[in-house]
């Protein structure tokens, strides 16, 4: 279920299902300024989500988060246009 939260002037859309998150982005890519995703998610991983989102809009910044730094390396991130990986805990 998508959740809209307004705080500090930002409109945050949170979705716990990566497939639904991708559908939301596909419907209105212009409504998003950034995408933040965990790398380990069922169905569509964070890496796959980032790749598909950037295929739709190559200018959208994507932040990937992980507690398993060895799952994603710099080569994979560069390949999909993700410049930074946020390591948990943060």
Tab-separated table of C-alpha atoms in Angstrom:
chain	number	residue	atom	x	y	z
A	1	UNK	CA	0.000	0.000	0.000
A	2	UNK	CA	1.410	3.398	-0.961
A	3	UNK	CA	1.725	5.917	1.814
A	4	UNK	CA	1.968	9.663	1.204
A	5	UNK	CA	3.721	11.685	3.898
A	6	UNK	CA	4.404	15.415	3.818
A	7	UNK	CA	7.238	16.502	6.079
A	8	UNK	CA	9.675	19.375	5.759
A	9	UNK	CA	8.144	20.239	2.404
A	10	UNK	CA	8.781	16.841	0.838
A	11	UNK	CA	6.047	14.596	-0.489
A	12	UNK	CA	7.156	11.027	0.244
A	13	UNK	CA	5.517	8.061	-1.429
A	14	UNK	CA	6.417	4.849	0.402
A	15	UNK	CA	5.697	1.419	-1.024
A	16	UNK	CA	6.728	-1.885	0.543
A	17	UNK	CA	6.103	-3.899	-2.631
A	18	UNK	CA	8.726	-3.345	-5.337
A	19	UNK	CA	6.375	-4.373	-8.169
A	20	UNK	CA	3.790	-1.830	-7.016
A	21	UNK	CA	6.515	0.792	-6.560
A	22	UNK	CA	7.631	0.289	-10.153
A	23	UNK	CA	4.032	0.579	-11.382
A	24	UNK	CA	3.616	3.865	-9.464
A	25	UNK	CA	6.774	5.193	-11.061
A	26	UNK	CA	5.704	4.057	-14.542
A	27	UNK	CA	2.360	5.834	-14.192
A	28	UNK	CA	3.841	9.209	-13.180
A	29	UNK	CA	7.640	9.334	-13.477
A	30	UNK	CA	7.542	13.127	-13.528
A	31	UNK	CA	6.111	13.127	-9.988
A	32	UNK	CA	9.345	11.730	-8.520
A	33	UNK	CA	12.603	13.548	-7.827
A	34	UNK	CA	14.496	10.589	-6.346
A	35	UNK	CA	14.030	6.859	-5.745
A	36	UNK	CA	15.343	5.119	-2.612
A	37	UNK	CA	15.255	1.335	-2.437
A	38	UNK	CA	16.695	-1.525	-0.458
A	39	UNK	CA	18.699	-3.946	-2.586
A	40	UNK	CA	17.135	-7.074	-1.085
A	41	UNK	CA	13.459	-7.186	-1.973
A	42	UNK	CA	11.205	-10.001	-3.231
A	43	UNK	CA	10.045	-10.146	-6.852
A	44	UNK	CA	11.958	-7.112	-8.156
A	45	UNK	CA	15.276	-6.501	-6.358
A	46	UNK	CA	16.482	-2.991	-5.668
A	47	UNK	CA	19.091	-3.343	-8.420
A	48	UNK	CA	16.420	-4.435	-10.921
A	49	UNK	CA	14.126	-1.634	-9.740
A	50	UNK	CA	16.904	0.925	-10.185
A	51	UNK	CA	17.656	-0.377	-13.680
A	52	UNK	CA	13.989	-0.265	-14.735
A	53	UNK	CA	13.396	3.174	-13.210
A	54	UNK	CA	16.488	4.567	-14.958
A	55	UNK	CA	15.331	2.985	-18.246
A	56	UNK	CA	12.175	5.084	-17.912
A	57	UNK	CA	13.995	8.255	-16.764
A	58	UNK	CA	17.777	8.197	-16.987
A	59	UNK	CA	18.057	11.464	-15.048
A	60	UNK	CA	16.316	10.208	-11.868
A	61	UNK	CA	18.739	9.824	-8.956
A	62	UNK	CA	18.550	6.430	-7.245
A	63	UNK	CA	19.891	5.570	-3.791
A	64	UNK	CA	20.268	1.882	-2.981
A	65	UNK	CA	20.495	0.707	0.624
A	66	UNK	CA	21.890	-2.568	1.913
A	67	UNK	CA	23.142	-4.313	4.990
A	68	UNK	CA	25.112	-6.682	2.752
A	69	UNK	CA	27.781	-4.599	1.037
A	70	UNK	CA	29.119	-7.565	-0.959
A	71	UNK	CA	25.847	-8.074	-2.835
A	72	UNK	CA	26.322	-4.968	-4.962
A	73	UNK	CA	29.685	-3.751	-6.185
A	74	UNK	CA	30.771	-0.542	-7.859
A	75	UNK	CA	30.650	-2.080	-11.320
A	76	UNK	CA	26.992	-3.056	-10.944
A	77	UNK	CA	26.126	0.384	-9.552
A	78	UNK	CA	27.919	2.186	-12.379
A	79	UNK	CA	26.212	-0.056	-14.939
A	80	UNK	CA	22.747	1.045	-13.766
A	81	UNK	CA	23.700	4.669	-13.089
A	82	UNK	CA	23.600	4.519	-9.289
A	83	UNK	CA	26.387	6.628	-7.829
A	84	UNK	CA	26.118	5.738	-4.145
A	85	UNK	CA	25.216	2.805	-1.939
A	86	UNK	CA	23.942	3.535	1.565
A	87	UNK	CA	25.161	0.871	4.001
A	88	UNK	CA	22.988	-0.107	6.962
A	89	UNK	CA	22.744	0.660	9.766
A	90	UNK	CA	22.387	4.361	9.059
